[in-house]
Structures are given as C-alpha cells and as structure tokens.
CSV table of C-alpha atoms (C1' of nucleotides) in Angstrom, one decimal:
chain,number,residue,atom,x,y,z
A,155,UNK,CA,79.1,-114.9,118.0
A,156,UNK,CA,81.1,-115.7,121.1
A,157,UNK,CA,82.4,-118.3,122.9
A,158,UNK,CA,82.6,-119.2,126.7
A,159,UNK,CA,83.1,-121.9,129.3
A,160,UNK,CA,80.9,-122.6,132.0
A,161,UNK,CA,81.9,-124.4,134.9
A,162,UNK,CA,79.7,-127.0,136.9
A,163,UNK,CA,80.6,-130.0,139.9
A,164,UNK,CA,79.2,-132.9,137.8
A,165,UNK,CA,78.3,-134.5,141.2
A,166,UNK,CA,76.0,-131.4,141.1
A,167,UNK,CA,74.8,-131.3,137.5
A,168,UNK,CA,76.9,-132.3,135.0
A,169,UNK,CA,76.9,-132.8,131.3
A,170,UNK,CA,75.0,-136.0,131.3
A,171,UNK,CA,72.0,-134.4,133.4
A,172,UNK,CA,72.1,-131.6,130.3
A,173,UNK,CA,72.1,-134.0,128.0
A,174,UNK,CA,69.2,-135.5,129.5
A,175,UNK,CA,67.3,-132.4,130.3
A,176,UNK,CA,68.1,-130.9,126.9
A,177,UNK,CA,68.0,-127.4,128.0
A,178,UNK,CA,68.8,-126.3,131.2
A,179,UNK,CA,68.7,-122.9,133.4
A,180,UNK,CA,71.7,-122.2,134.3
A,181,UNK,CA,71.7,-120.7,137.5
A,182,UNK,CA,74.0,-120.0,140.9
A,183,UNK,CA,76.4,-117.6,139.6
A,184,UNK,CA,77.6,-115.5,142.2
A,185,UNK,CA,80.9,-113.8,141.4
A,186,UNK,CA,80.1,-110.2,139.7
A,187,UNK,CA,83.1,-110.9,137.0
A,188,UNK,CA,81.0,-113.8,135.7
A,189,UNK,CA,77.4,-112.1,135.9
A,190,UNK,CA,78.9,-109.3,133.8
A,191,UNK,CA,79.7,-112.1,131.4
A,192,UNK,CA,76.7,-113.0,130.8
A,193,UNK,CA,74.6,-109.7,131.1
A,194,UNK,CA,76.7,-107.8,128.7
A,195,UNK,CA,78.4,-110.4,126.3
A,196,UNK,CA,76.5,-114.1,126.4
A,197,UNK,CA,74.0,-114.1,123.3
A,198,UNK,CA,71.7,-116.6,121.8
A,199,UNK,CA,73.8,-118.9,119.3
A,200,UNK,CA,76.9,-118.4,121.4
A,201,UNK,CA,78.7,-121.9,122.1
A,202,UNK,CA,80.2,-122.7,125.6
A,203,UNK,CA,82.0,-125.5,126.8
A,204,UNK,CA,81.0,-127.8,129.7
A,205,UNK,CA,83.6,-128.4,132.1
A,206,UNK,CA,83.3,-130.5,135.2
A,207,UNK,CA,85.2,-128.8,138.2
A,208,UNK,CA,86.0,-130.1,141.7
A,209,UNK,CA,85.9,-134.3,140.1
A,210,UNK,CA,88.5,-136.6,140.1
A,211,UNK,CA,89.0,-135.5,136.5
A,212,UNK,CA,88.4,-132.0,135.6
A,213,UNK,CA,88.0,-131.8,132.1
A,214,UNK,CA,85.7,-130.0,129.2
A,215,UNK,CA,83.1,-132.4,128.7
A,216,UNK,CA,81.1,-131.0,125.7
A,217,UNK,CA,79.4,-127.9,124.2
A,218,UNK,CA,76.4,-126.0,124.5
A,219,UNK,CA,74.4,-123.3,123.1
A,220,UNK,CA,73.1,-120.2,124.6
A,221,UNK,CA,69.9,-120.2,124.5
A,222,UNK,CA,68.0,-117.7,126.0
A,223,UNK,CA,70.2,-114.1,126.6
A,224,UNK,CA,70.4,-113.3,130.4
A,225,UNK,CA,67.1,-113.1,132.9
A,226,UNK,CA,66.7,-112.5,136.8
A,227,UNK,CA,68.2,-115.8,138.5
A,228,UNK,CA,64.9,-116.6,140.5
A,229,UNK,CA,67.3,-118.9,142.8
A,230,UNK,CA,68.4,-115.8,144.3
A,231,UNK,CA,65.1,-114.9,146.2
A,232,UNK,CA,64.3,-119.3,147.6
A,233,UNK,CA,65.1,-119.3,150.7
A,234,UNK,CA,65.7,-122.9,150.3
A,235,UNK,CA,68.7,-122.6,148.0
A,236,UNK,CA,71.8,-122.6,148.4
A,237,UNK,CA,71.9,-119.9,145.9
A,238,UNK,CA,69.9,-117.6,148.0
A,239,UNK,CA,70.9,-114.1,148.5
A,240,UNK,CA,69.2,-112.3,151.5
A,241,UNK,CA,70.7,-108.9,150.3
A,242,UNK,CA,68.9,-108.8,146.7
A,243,UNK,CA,65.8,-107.5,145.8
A,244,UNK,CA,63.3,-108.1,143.4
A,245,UNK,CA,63.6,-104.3,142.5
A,246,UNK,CA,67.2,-104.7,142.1
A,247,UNK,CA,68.2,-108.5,141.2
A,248,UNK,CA,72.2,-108.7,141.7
A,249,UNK,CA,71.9,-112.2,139.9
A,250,UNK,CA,71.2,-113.4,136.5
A,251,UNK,CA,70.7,-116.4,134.3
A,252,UNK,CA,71.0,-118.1,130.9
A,253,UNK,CA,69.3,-120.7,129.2
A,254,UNK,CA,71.2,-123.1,128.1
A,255,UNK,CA,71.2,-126.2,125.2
A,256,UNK,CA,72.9,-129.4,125.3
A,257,UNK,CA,74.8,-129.7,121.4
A,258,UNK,CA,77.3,-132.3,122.0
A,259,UNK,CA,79.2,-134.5,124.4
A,260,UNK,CA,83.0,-135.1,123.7
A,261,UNK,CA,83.6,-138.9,123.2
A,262,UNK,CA,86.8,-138.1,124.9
A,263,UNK,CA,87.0,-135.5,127.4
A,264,UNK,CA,89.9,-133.3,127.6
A,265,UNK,CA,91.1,-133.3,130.8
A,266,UNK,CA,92.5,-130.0,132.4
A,267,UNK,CA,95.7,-131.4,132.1
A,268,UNK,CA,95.8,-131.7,128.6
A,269,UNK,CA,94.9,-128.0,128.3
A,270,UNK,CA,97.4,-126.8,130.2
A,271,UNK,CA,100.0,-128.9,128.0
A,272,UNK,CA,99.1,-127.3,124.8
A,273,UNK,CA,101.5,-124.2,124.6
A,274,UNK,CA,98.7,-122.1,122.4
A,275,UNK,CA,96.5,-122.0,125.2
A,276,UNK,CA,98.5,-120.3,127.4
A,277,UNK,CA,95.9,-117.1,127.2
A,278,UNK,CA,93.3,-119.5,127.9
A,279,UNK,CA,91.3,-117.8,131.4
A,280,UNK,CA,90.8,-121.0,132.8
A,281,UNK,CA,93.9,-121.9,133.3
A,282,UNK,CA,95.8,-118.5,134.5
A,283,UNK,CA,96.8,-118.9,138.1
A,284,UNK,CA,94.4,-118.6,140.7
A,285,UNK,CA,91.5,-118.5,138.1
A,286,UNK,CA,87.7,-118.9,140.1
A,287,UNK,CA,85.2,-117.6,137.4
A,288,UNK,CA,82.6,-120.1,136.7
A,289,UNK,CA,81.9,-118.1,133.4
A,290,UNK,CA,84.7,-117.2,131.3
A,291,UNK,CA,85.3,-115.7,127.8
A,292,UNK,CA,86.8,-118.5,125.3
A,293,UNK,CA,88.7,-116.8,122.3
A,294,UNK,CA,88.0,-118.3,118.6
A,295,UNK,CA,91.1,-119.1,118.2
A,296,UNK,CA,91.3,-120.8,121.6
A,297,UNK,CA,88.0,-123.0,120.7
A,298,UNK,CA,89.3,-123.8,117.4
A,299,UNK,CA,92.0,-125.1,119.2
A,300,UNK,CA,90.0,-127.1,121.5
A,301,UNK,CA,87.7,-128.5,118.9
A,302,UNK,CA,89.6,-128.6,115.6
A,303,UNK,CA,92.4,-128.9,115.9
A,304,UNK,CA,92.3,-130.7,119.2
A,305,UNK,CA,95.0,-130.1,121.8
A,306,UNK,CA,98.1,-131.4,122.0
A,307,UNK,CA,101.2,-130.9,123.8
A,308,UNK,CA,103.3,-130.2,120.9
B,57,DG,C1',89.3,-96.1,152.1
B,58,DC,C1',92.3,-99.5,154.5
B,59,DC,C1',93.0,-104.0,155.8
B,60,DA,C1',92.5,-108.1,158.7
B,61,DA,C1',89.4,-111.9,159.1
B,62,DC,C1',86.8,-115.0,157.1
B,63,DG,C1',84.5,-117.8,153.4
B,64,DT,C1',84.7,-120.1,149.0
B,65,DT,C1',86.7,-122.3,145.0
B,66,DG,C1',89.0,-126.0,143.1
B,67,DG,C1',93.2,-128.6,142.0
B,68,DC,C1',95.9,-131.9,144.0
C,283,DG,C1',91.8,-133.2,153.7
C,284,DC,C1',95.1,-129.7,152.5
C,285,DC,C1',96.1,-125.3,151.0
C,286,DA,C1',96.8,-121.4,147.7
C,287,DA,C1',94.4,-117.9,145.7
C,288,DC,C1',91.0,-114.7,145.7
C,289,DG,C1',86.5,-112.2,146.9
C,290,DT,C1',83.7,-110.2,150.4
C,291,DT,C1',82.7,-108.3,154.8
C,292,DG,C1',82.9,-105.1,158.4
C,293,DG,C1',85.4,-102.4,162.0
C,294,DC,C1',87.8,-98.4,162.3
DNA sequence: GCCAACGTTGGC
DNA sequence: GCCAACGTTGGC
C-alpha cells in the first residue's frame, strides 16, 4: 500500500464537503506528472492526505482512502467545466480520475509551516522548491511522521 | 529541437 | 495583489 497527498482550494472543495459527501470523484488533474500518479501507482486501500492549497492557511487537513483505481475523468469532455480539454478524445482520454473516501479529519490541522519545520521531512515533495503537483507520492516513513509521530520542529 | 512568450499554481 | 517557479504552446 501507498501513500499520497492530494491537493484541493477548500473554497473549491475542501475536506468538510468530503466529509459530507463521503466519497467523492476526484477530478481536474491536469499536470501529466500527477496523472501518471494515479494511472500507474494509486490503488484501492492507499491513504492520501487532504491538504487545502491557495487558503489563508495551507495545511493537511485529514486522510482519505482510494477508493476506486483510476477511470477516464469525464470532466475533460463538458464543455462547461473548467476542466475541459478541447484537445482530448474519447478514443484517447489524456485525463483520469480516482474515487476517493473521506477516513478522517485532523482535529488540528498541520499547517504547511509546521511541515516545513520538521527536519525529517526535508524529502517530503510538497515542500521542495517550486513544487506544483496536485498529486504527490508520500513516503511511509514520511506519513508515519505526519500521523504518529506528529511533526515537530525538533 | 530550440526557446521566447504566455498561462497557471500557490505561498506570502 | 505580487511574484517566483514551472509547464505548455507555437513559431521558426
């Protein structure tokens, strides 16, 4: 099993809207790095964390499952969304989705800040310089850091 | 295939 | 709102 964190403006949808819905498509990827995430390593049972991006407070919010291994994001073909693409195809979809379910929301966030403080994330993706992927790989022993241990600044 | 221009992301 | 960083586009 893997882990990952998925990125999303909360004024957008955010973890209290997943938490809500319960399970979610998680659509709007549109970065090749990140669809190749989830094409060839999100599976069902993997664990992601929520983190709110572009917010007063950018922080990881919660966790949730993969639910549902990668499908054709139908976004891609509305015209209406802002997640269309007028270059893809039906017979070759550039974009894809995951399923997604809510399993918990931190009682304390922990702020982007406080990640970046805690010297044994220093490998962590999201925080090397100039990082934009909306899907990124989380190592175990990152997420144990994260959730067991909890970060510090130590 | 190079590279300048442009658009987007996202923290601050 | 600013701006750094990066991805994409398109002319050549």
């Amino acid at each position: 099993m893997r882990y990952w964190l998925m990125k999303s403006e909360p004024a957008e949808y955010g973890i209290d809207d997943l938490e809500r819905d319960r399970t979610t498509s998680w659509e709007g990827v549109r970065n090749y790095q990140a669809r190749n995430f989830i094409r060839d390593g999100m599976k069902p049972g993997d664990l992601a964390c929520f983190y709110h991006s572009s917010c007063a407070v950018p922080a990881i919010m919660g966790v949730m499952e993969i639910a549902r291994a990668a499908y054709t994001d139908p976004a891609q073909f509305d015209k209406r969304s802002p997640y269309h693409d007028p270059a893809s195809t039906r017979d070759a979809p550039r974009w894809l989705a995951v399923e997604v379910k809510f399993v918990k929301k931190l009682a304390t966030p922990i702020p982007l800040e406080r990640l970046r403080a805690d010297r044994r994330l220093a490998s962590l993706a999201l925080l090397r310089r100039g990082n934009r992927l909306s899907v990124m790989p989380v190592s175990a022993a990152e997420w144990n850091v994260i959730f067991s241990a909890g970060p510090s600044a130590a």
